[in-house]
Short mmCIF file of the C-alpha atoms (twelve columns), coordinates in Angstrom:
data_MODEL
# 
_entry.id   MODEL 
# 
loop_
_atom_site.group_PDB 
_atom_site.id 
_atom_site.type_symbol 
_atom_site.label_atom_id 
_atom_site.label_alt_id 
_atom_site.label_comp_id 
_atom_site.label_asym_id 
_atom_site.label_seq_id 
_atom_site.Cartn_x 
_atom_site.Cartn_y 
_atom_site.Cartn_z 
_atom_site.pdbx_PDB_model_num 
ATOM 1   C CA . UNK A 1   -12.661 2.767   -7.868  1 
ATOM 2   C CA . UNK A 2   -15.569 1.687   -9.979  1 
ATOM 3   C CA . UNK A 3   -19.170 1.995   -8.846  1 
ATOM 4   C CA . UNK A 4   -19.635 -1.761  -9.295  1 
ATOM 5   C CA . UNK A 5   -17.557 -2.783  -6.288  1 
ATOM 6   C CA . UNK A 6   -16.031 -6.252  -6.191  1 
ATOM 7   C CA . UNK A 7   -17.096 -8.622  -3.436  1 
ATOM 8   C CA . UNK A 8   -13.766 -8.436  -1.631  1 
ATOM 9   C CA . UNK A 9   -14.339 -4.763  -0.763  1 
ATOM 10  C CA . UNK A 10  -17.416 -5.560  1.339   1 
ATOM 11  C CA . UNK A 11  -16.800 -9.173  2.324   1 
ATOM 12  C CA . UNK A 12  -16.971 -9.930  6.038   1 
ATOM 13  C CA . UNK A 13  -13.903 -11.158 7.902   1 
ATOM 14  C CA . UNK A 14  -12.990 -11.735 11.506  1 
ATOM 15  C CA . UNK A 15  -12.561 -8.464  13.371  1 
ATOM 16  C CA . UNK A 16  -9.160  -7.192  14.454  1 
ATOM 17  C CA . UNK A 17  -7.755  -8.283  17.781  1 
ATOM 18  C CA . UNK A 18  -7.154  -4.687  18.788  1 
ATOM 19  C CA . UNK A 19  -7.202  -1.141  17.476  1 
ATOM 20  C CA . UNK A 20  -4.428  1.299   18.305  1 
ATOM 21  C CA . UNK A 21  -5.055  5.054   18.363  1 
ATOM 22  C CA . UNK A 22  -1.885  7.044   17.772  1 
ATOM 23  C CA . UNK A 23  -3.128  10.652  17.776  1 
ATOM 24  C CA . UNK A 24  -6.076  13.048  17.887  1 
ATOM 25  C CA . UNK A 25  -7.339  12.687  14.308  1 
ATOM 26  C CA . UNK A 26  -9.723  9.947   13.200  1 
ATOM 27  C CA . UNK A 27  -7.050  8.725   10.802  1 
ATOM 28  C CA . UNK A 28  -4.434  8.330   13.562  1 
ATOM 29  C CA . UNK A 29  -5.207  4.645   13.962  1 
ATOM 30  C CA . UNK A 30  -4.353  1.113   12.888  1 
ATOM 31  C CA . UNK A 31  -5.996  -2.261  13.452  1 
ATOM 32  C CA . UNK A 32  -4.047  -5.351  14.467  1 
ATOM 33  C CA . UNK A 33  -4.629  -8.990  13.595  1 
ATOM 34  C CA . UNK A 34  -2.524  -11.526 15.492  1 
ATOM 35  C CA . UNK A 35  -1.658  -15.037 14.273  1 
ATOM 36  C CA . UNK A 36  -3.854  -17.713 15.881  1 
ATOM 37  C CA . UNK A 37  -2.509  -19.491 18.939  1 
ATOM 38  C CA . UNK A 38  -2.164  -22.768 17.051  1 
ATOM 39  C CA . UNK A 39  -0.062  -21.202 14.289  1 
ATOM 40  C CA . UNK A 40  3.631   -20.558 14.844  1 
ATOM 41  C CA . UNK A 41  4.178   -16.815 14.277  1 
ATOM 42  C CA . UNK A 42  6.661   -15.752 11.621  1 
ATOM 43  C CA . UNK A 43  8.125   -12.970 13.724  1 
ATOM 44  C CA . UNK A 44  7.240   -10.451 11.043  1 
ATOM 45  C CA . UNK A 45  4.736   -7.613  10.844  1 
ATOM 46  C CA . UNK A 46  2.953   -6.866  7.589   1 
ATOM 47  C CA . UNK A 47  1.614   -3.302  7.490   1 
ATOM 48  C CA . UNK A 48  -1.221  -2.841  4.999   1 
ATOM 49  C CA . UNK A 49  -1.814  0.473   3.212   1 
ATOM 50  C CA . UNK A 50  -5.175  0.673   1.446   1 
ATOM 51  C CA . UNK A 51  -5.975  2.227   -1.911  1 
ATOM 52  C CA . UNK A 52  -8.800  4.371   -3.243  1 
ATOM 53  C CA . UNK A 53  -6.886  7.053   -5.183  1 
ATOM 54  C CA . UNK A 54  -6.201  8.887   -1.918  1 
ATOM 55  C CA . UNK A 55  -9.892  9.856   -1.651  1 
ATOM 56  C CA . UNK A 56  -11.735 10.281  1.638   1 
ATOM 57  C CA . UNK A 57  -14.534 7.798   0.934   1 
ATOM 58  C CA . UNK A 58  -12.145 4.845   0.695   1 
ATOM 59  C CA . UNK A 59  -10.595 3.697   3.949   1 
ATOM 60  C CA . UNK A 60  -8.905  0.719   5.590   1 
ATOM 61  C CA . UNK A 61  -12.170 -1.137  6.171   1 
ATOM 62  C CA . UNK A 62  -12.020 -2.959  2.817   1 
ATOM 63  C CA . UNK A 63  -8.815  -4.810  3.764   1 
ATOM 64  C CA . UNK A 64  -9.906  -7.068  6.695   1 
ATOM 65  C CA . UNK A 65  -10.250 -10.149 4.435   1 
ATOM 66  C CA . UNK A 66  -6.608  -9.776  3.403   1 
ATOM 67  C CA . UNK A 67  -5.504  -8.898  6.938   1 
ATOM 68  C CA . UNK A 68  -7.266  -11.907 8.457   1 
ATOM 69  C CA . UNK A 69  -5.823  -14.248 5.824   1 
ATOM 70  C CA . UNK A 70  -2.275  -13.027 6.375   1 
ATOM 71  C CA . UNK A 71  -2.698  -13.457 10.134  1 
ATOM 72  C CA . UNK A 72  -3.999  -16.988 9.609   1 
ATOM 73  C CA . UNK A 73  -0.795  -17.644 7.655   1 
ATOM 74  C CA . UNK A 74  1.364   -16.598 10.596  1 
ATOM 75  C CA . UNK A 75  1.984   -12.889 10.085  1 
ATOM 76  C CA . UNK A 76  1.239   -10.137 12.551  1 
ATOM 77  C CA . UNK A 77  -0.779  -7.586  10.581  1 
ATOM 78  C CA . UNK A 78  -1.265  -3.849  11.106  1 
ATOM 79  C CA . UNK A 79  -3.914  -2.307  8.834   1 
ATOM 80  C CA . UNK A 80  -2.946  1.361   8.666   1 
ATOM 81  C CA . UNK A 81  -5.184  4.365   8.211   1 
ATOM 82  C CA . UNK A 82  -4.088  7.711   6.825   1 
ATOM 83  C CA . UNK A 83  -5.631  11.086  5.911   1 
ATOM 84  C CA . UNK A 84  -6.851  11.458  2.351   1 
ATOM 85  C CA . UNK A 85  -7.627  14.381  0.061   1 
ATOM 86  C CA . UNK A 86  -9.711  17.033  1.829   1 
ATOM 87  C CA . UNK A 87  -9.264  15.550  5.319   1 
ATOM 88  C CA . UNK A 88  -7.225  17.168  8.122   1 
ATOM 89  C CA . UNK A 89  -3.606  16.349  7.335   1 
ATOM 90  C CA . UNK A 90  -4.481  15.007  3.878   1 
ATOM 91  C CA . UNK A 91  -2.972  16.024  0.555   1 
ATOM 92  C CA . UNK A 92  0.758   16.324  0.026   1 
ATOM 93  C CA . UNK A 93  3.003   15.975  1.910   1 
ATOM 94  C CA . UNK A 94  0.605   15.190  4.770   1 
ATOM 95  C CA . UNK A 95  -0.699  11.926  3.344   1 
ATOM 96  C CA . UNK A 96  2.795   10.537  2.824   1 
ATOM 97  C CA . UNK A 97  4.096   11.810  6.144   1 
ATOM 98  C CA . UNK A 98  1.135   10.289  7.972   1 
ATOM 99  C CA . UNK A 99  1.729   6.850   6.438   1 
ATOM 100 C CA . UNK A 100 5.362   7.064   7.467   1 
ATOM 101 C CA . UNK A 101 4.293   8.055   10.985  1 
ATOM 102 C CA . UNK A 102 1.867   5.139   11.148  1 
ATOM 103 C CA . UNK A 103 4.622   2.735   10.129  1 
ATOM 104 C CA . UNK A 104 6.795   4.208   12.879  1 
ATOM 105 C CA . UNK A 105 3.969   3.630   15.367  1 
ATOM 106 C CA . UNK A 106 3.627   -0.009  14.325  1 
ATOM 107 C CA . UNK A 107 7.387   -0.468  14.623  1 
ATOM 108 C CA . UNK A 108 7.268   0.991   18.146  1 
ATOM 109 C CA . UNK A 109 4.364   -1.271  19.164  1 
ATOM 110 C CA . UNK A 110 5.757   -3.638  21.809  1 
ATOM 111 C CA . UNK A 111 3.179   -6.278  20.861  1 
ATOM 112 C CA . UNK A 112 4.296   -6.424  17.219  1 
ATOM 113 C CA . UNK A 113 7.545   -7.821  15.774  1 
ATOM 114 C CA . UNK A 114 9.953   -5.049  14.933  1 
ATOM 115 C CA . UNK A 115 10.735  -6.504  11.497  1 
ATOM 116 C CA . UNK A 116 8.179   -4.985  9.170   1 
ATOM 117 C CA . UNK A 117 7.156   -5.161  5.512   1 
ATOM 118 C CA . UNK A 118 4.638   -2.778  3.958   1 
ATOM 119 C CA . UNK A 119 2.044   -4.095  1.501   1 
ATOM 120 C CA . UNK A 120 0.180   -1.326  -0.318  1 
ATOM 121 C CA . UNK A 121 -2.566  -1.590  -2.913  1 
ATOM 122 C CA . UNK A 122 -3.234  0.890   -5.735  1 
ATOM 123 C CA . UNK A 123 -2.804  4.368   -4.176  1 
ATOM 124 C CA . UNK A 124 -1.436  2.513   -1.162  1 
ATOM 125 C CA . UNK A 125 1.057   0.925   -3.537  1 
ATOM 126 C CA . UNK A 126 2.173   4.405   -4.548  1 
ATOM 127 C CA . UNK A 127 2.694   5.216   -0.873  1 
ATOM 128 C CA . UNK A 128 4.574   1.955   -0.298  1 
ATOM 129 C CA . UNK A 129 6.993   2.685   -3.152  1 
ATOM 130 C CA . UNK A 130 7.388   6.239   -1.916  1 
ATOM 131 C CA . UNK A 131 8.352   4.908   1.534   1 
ATOM 132 C CA . UNK A 132 10.840  2.518   -0.045  1 
ATOM 133 C CA . UNK A 133 12.405  5.455   -1.914  1 
ATOM 134 C CA . UNK A 134 12.964  7.673   1.114   1 
ATOM 135 C CA . UNK A 135 16.519  8.769   1.871   1 
ATOM 136 C CA . UNK A 136 15.865  7.763   5.472   1 
ATOM 137 C CA . UNK A 137 12.984  5.263   5.573   1 
ATOM 138 C CA . UNK A 138 11.543  4.281   8.947   1 
ATOM 139 C CA . UNK A 139 14.095  2.235   10.872  1 
ATOM 140 C CA . UNK A 140 12.912  -1.363  10.872  1 
ATOM 141 C CA . UNK A 141 11.061  -1.134  7.561   1 
ATOM 142 C CA . UNK A 142 12.712  -3.896  5.552   1 
ATOM 143 C CA . UNK A 143 10.907  -3.713  2.221   1 
ATOM 144 C CA . UNK A 144 7.601   -3.261  0.448   1 
ATOM 145 C CA . UNK A 145 5.195   -5.054  -1.851  1 
ATOM 146 C CA . UNK A 146 3.247   -2.712  -4.121  1 
ATOM 147 C CA . UNK A 147 0.059   -4.297  -5.476  1 
ATOM 148 C CA . UNK A 148 -1.205  -2.692  -8.702  1 
ATOM 149 C CA . UNK A 149 0.441   0.560   -7.604  1 
ATOM 150 C CA . UNK A 150 -0.071  4.042   -8.984  1 
ATOM 151 C CA . UNK A 151 3.677   3.900   -9.437  1 
ATOM 152 C CA . UNK A 152 4.037   6.841   -11.830 1 
ATOM 153 C CA . UNK A 153 2.120   9.965   -10.902 1 
ATOM 154 C CA . UNK A 154 3.115   11.583  -14.176 1 
ATOM 155 C CA . UNK A 155 1.518   8.761   -16.151 1 
ATOM 156 C CA . UNK A 156 -1.539  8.796   -13.870 1 
ATOM 157 C CA . UNK A 157 -1.849  12.495  -14.659 1 
ATOM 158 C CA . UNK A 158 -1.450  11.913  -18.386 1 
ATOM 159 C CA . UNK A 159 -4.277  9.379   -18.257 1 
ATOM 160 C CA . UNK A 160 -6.386  11.551  -15.905 1 
ATOM 161 C CA . UNK A 161 -6.900  8.525   -13.653 1 
ATOM 162 C CA . UNK A 162 -9.843  8.796   -11.255 1 
ATOM 163 C CA . UNK A 163 -10.742 12.274  -12.511 1 
ATOM 164 C CA . UNK A 164 -7.250  13.698  -11.947 1 
ATOM 165 C CA . UNK A 165 -6.856  12.337  -8.439  1 
ATOM 166 C CA . UNK A 166 -3.085  12.931  -8.564  1 
ATOM 167 C CA . UNK A 167 -3.647  16.634  -9.219  1 
ATOM 168 C CA . UNK A 168 -5.971  16.784  -6.206  1 
ATOM 169 C CA . UNK A 169 -3.450  14.956  -4.015  1 
ATOM 170 C CA . UNK A 170 -0.611  17.289  -4.942  1 
ATOM 171 C CA . UNK A 171 -2.605  20.502  -4.915  1 
ATOM 172 C CA . UNK A 172 -2.080  21.391  -8.561  1 
ATOM 173 C CA . UNK A 173 -0.697  20.263  -11.894 1 
ATOM 174 C CA . UNK A 174 3.003   19.501  -12.437 1 
ATOM 175 C CA . UNK A 175 3.452   23.022  -13.782 1 
ATOM 176 C CA . UNK A 176 1.734   24.539  -10.751 1 
ATOM 177 C CA . UNK A 177 3.401   22.386  -8.065  1 
ATOM 178 C CA . UNK A 178 6.659   21.078  -9.562  1 
ATOM 179 C CA . UNK A 179 8.386   20.487  -6.217  1 
ATOM 180 C CA . UNK A 180 5.508   18.413  -4.854  1 
ATOM 181 C CA . UNK A 181 5.353   16.278  -8.011  1 
ATOM 182 C CA . UNK A 182 9.109   15.686  -7.903  1 
ATOM 183 C CA . UNK A 183 9.019   14.683  -4.235  1 
ATOM 184 C CA . UNK A 184 5.913   12.481  -4.377  1 
ATOM 185 C CA . UNK A 185 6.371   10.502  -7.596  1 
ATOM 186 C CA . UNK A 186 8.138   7.155   -7.050  1 
ATOM 187 C CA . UNK A 187 8.933   7.032   -10.762 1 
ATOM 188 C CA . UNK A 188 11.274  9.969   -10.223 1 
ATOM 189 C CA . UNK A 189 12.893  8.529   -7.103  1 
ATOM 190 C CA . UNK A 190 15.420  5.757   -6.578  1 
ATOM 191 C CA . UNK A 191 14.652  2.839   -4.293  1 
ATOM 192 C CA . UNK A 192 16.529  2.621   -1.016  1 
ATOM 193 C CA . UNK A 193 14.759  -0.566  0.159   1 
ATOM 194 C CA . UNK A 194 13.804  -3.805  -1.604  1 
ATOM 195 C CA . UNK A 195 10.475  -3.622  -3.437  1 
ATOM 196 C CA . UNK A 196 8.203   -6.017  -5.261  1 
ATOM 197 C CA . UNK A 197 5.765   -4.614  -7.822  1 
ATOM 198 C CA . UNK A 198 2.950   -7.121  -8.267  1 
ATOM 199 C CA . UNK A 199 0.514   -6.335  -11.062 1 
ATOM 200 C CA . UNK A 200 -2.679  -7.788  -12.514 1 
ATOM 201 C CA . UNK A 201 -2.723  -8.639  -16.204 1 
ATOM 202 C CA . UNK A 202 -6.363  -7.520  -16.533 1 
ATOM 203 C CA . UNK A 203 -6.162  -4.326  -14.471 1 
ATOM 204 C CA . UNK A 204 -8.766  -1.772  -15.593 1 
ATOM 205 C CA . UNK A 205 -8.052  0.715   -12.781 1 
ATOM 206 C CA . UNK A 206 -4.285  1.190   -13.054 1 
ATOM 207 C CA . UNK A 207 -3.268  0.527   -16.683 1 
ATOM 208 C CA . UNK A 208 -0.059  -1.232  -17.565 1 
ATOM 209 C CA . UNK A 209 1.462   1.982   -18.896 1 
ATOM 210 C CA . UNK A 210 1.637   3.288   -15.318 1 
ATOM 211 C CA . UNK A 211 3.788   0.342   -14.305 1 
ATOM 212 C CA . UNK A 212 5.815   0.565   -17.510 1 
ATOM 213 C CA . UNK A 213 6.603   4.230   -16.826 1 
ATOM 214 C CA . UNK A 214 7.867   3.291   -13.366 1 
ATOM 215 C CA . UNK A 215 9.877   0.363   -14.684 1 
ATOM 216 C CA . UNK A 216 11.533  2.489   -17.345 1 
ATOM 217 C CA . UNK A 217 12.917  4.781   -14.673 1 
ATOM 218 C CA . UNK A 218 14.670  2.038   -12.691 1 
ATOM 219 C CA . UNK A 219 18.436  1.701   -12.595 1 
ATOM 220 C CA . UNK A 220 19.880  -1.744  -13.265 1 
ATOM 221 C CA . UNK A 221 21.070  -2.161  -9.671  1 
ATOM 222 C CA . UNK A 222 17.849  -1.098  -7.928  1 
ATOM 223 C CA . UNK A 223 16.411  -3.749  -5.580  1 
ATOM 224 C CA . UNK A 224 13.096  -4.242  -7.382  1 
ATOM 225 C CA . UNK A 225 11.222  -7.291  -8.660  1 
ATOM 226 C CA . UNK A 226 8.335   -7.082  -11.136 1 
ATOM 227 C CA . UNK A 227 5.730   -9.835  -11.223 1 
ATOM 228 C CA . UNK A 228 2.417   -10.143 -13.072 1 
ATOM 229 C CA . UNK A 229 -0.554  -12.337 -12.163 1 
ATOM 230 C CA . UNK A 230 -2.132  -13.689 -15.343 1 
ATOM 231 C CA . UNK A 231 -5.925  -13.583 -15.428 1 
ATOM 232 C CA . UNK A 232 -6.178  -11.266 -12.423 1 
ATOM 233 C CA . UNK A 233 -7.923  -7.910  -12.127 1 
ATOM 234 C CA . UNK A 234 -7.124  -4.897  -9.982  1 
ATOM 235 C CA . UNK A 235 -8.947  -6.076  -6.853  1 
ATOM 236 C CA . UNK A 236 -7.940  -9.721  -7.173  1 
ATOM 237 C CA . UNK A 237 -4.556  -8.732  -5.774  1 
ATOM 238 C CA . UNK A 238 -6.144  -8.063  -2.356  1 
ATOM 239 C CA . UNK A 239 -8.483  -11.062 -2.465  1 
ATOM 240 C CA . UNK A 240 -7.237  -13.989 -0.352  1 
ATOM 241 C CA . UNK A 241 -9.628  -16.283 -2.218  1 
ATOM 242 C CA . UNK A 242 -7.894  -15.575 -5.536  1 
ATOM 243 C CA . UNK A 243 -4.777  -17.375 -6.748  1 
ATOM 244 C CA . UNK A 244 -2.986  -14.004 -6.653  1 
ATOM 245 C CA . UNK A 245 -2.816  -14.379 -2.867  1 
ATOM 246 C CA . UNK A 246 -0.395  -17.282 -3.239  1 
ATOM 247 C CA . UNK A 247 1.850   -15.073 -5.353  1 
ATOM 248 C CA . UNK A 248 1.762   -12.399 -2.667  1 
ATOM 249 C CA . UNK A 249 2.683   -14.980 -0.026  1 
ATOM 250 C CA . UNK A 250 5.599   -16.192 -2.122  1 
ATOM 251 C CA . UNK A 251 6.999   -12.675 -2.445  1 
ATOM 252 C CA . UNK A 252 6.564   -11.999 1.270   1 
ATOM 253 C CA . UNK A 253 8.433   -15.234 1.975   1 
ATOM 254 C CA . UNK A 254 11.238  -14.161 -0.354  1 
ATOM 255 C CA . UNK A 255 11.541  -10.756 1.279   1 
ATOM 256 C CA . UNK A 256 11.503  -12.394 4.713   1 
ATOM 257 C CA . UNK A 257 14.387  -14.660 3.696   1 
ATOM 258 C CA . UNK A 258 16.362  -11.564 2.878   1 
ATOM 259 C CA . UNK A 259 15.859  -10.352 6.439   1 
ATOM 260 C CA . UNK A 260 17.778  -13.368 7.754   1 
# 
């Protein structure tokens, strides 16, 4: 993330309706926003996975504006936390496993609908695509939307994005940790669940070549949709006040239709 943080990262929003602690670590937690009483619920949970290049200083607390907006539009929302680089349980595979565990917790939450879509932004988009590429994804996870995702770790490494954050996440370079890179990179995995990759035309955090590298590795029959928001930047994709939000809603609606 840049030092000049966009407004959406610090903008106030209504607080969550409840916070659920799932384990002993500070990252074993998710916040829940419920649809308002005067809005018919959609019967669908959207689980948010934040970005920040998997670094400790960036957590779920920059997503409440998006969470509150999605709740106002009828979704139940779970804003997930997970351990990042240098934290207990962080790194690989702990970061990925923890996100999967948090999704499982949300799916087991009796107060949330058990039909669930994951929406991940940036590094969270990487984790969303990784979940959607698992041989056995969490039961009840129906699909993912990856917003400006770090979809190709190999390309992120080639570009040295965020001072080689991918190397830090995986504990070494591709030559040093080949198994970890093979297991963690969505660009090297096939999708097992429907995915939408939503990108910003003016993204200066995750360049288009990262998305192109992921797209090049897709098979013709993989359940993936690529969509670009013209005139949008990296953080506009999580800003409910930007036109990109309407595009996100449209893709969530389309995925929901597929659930029947």
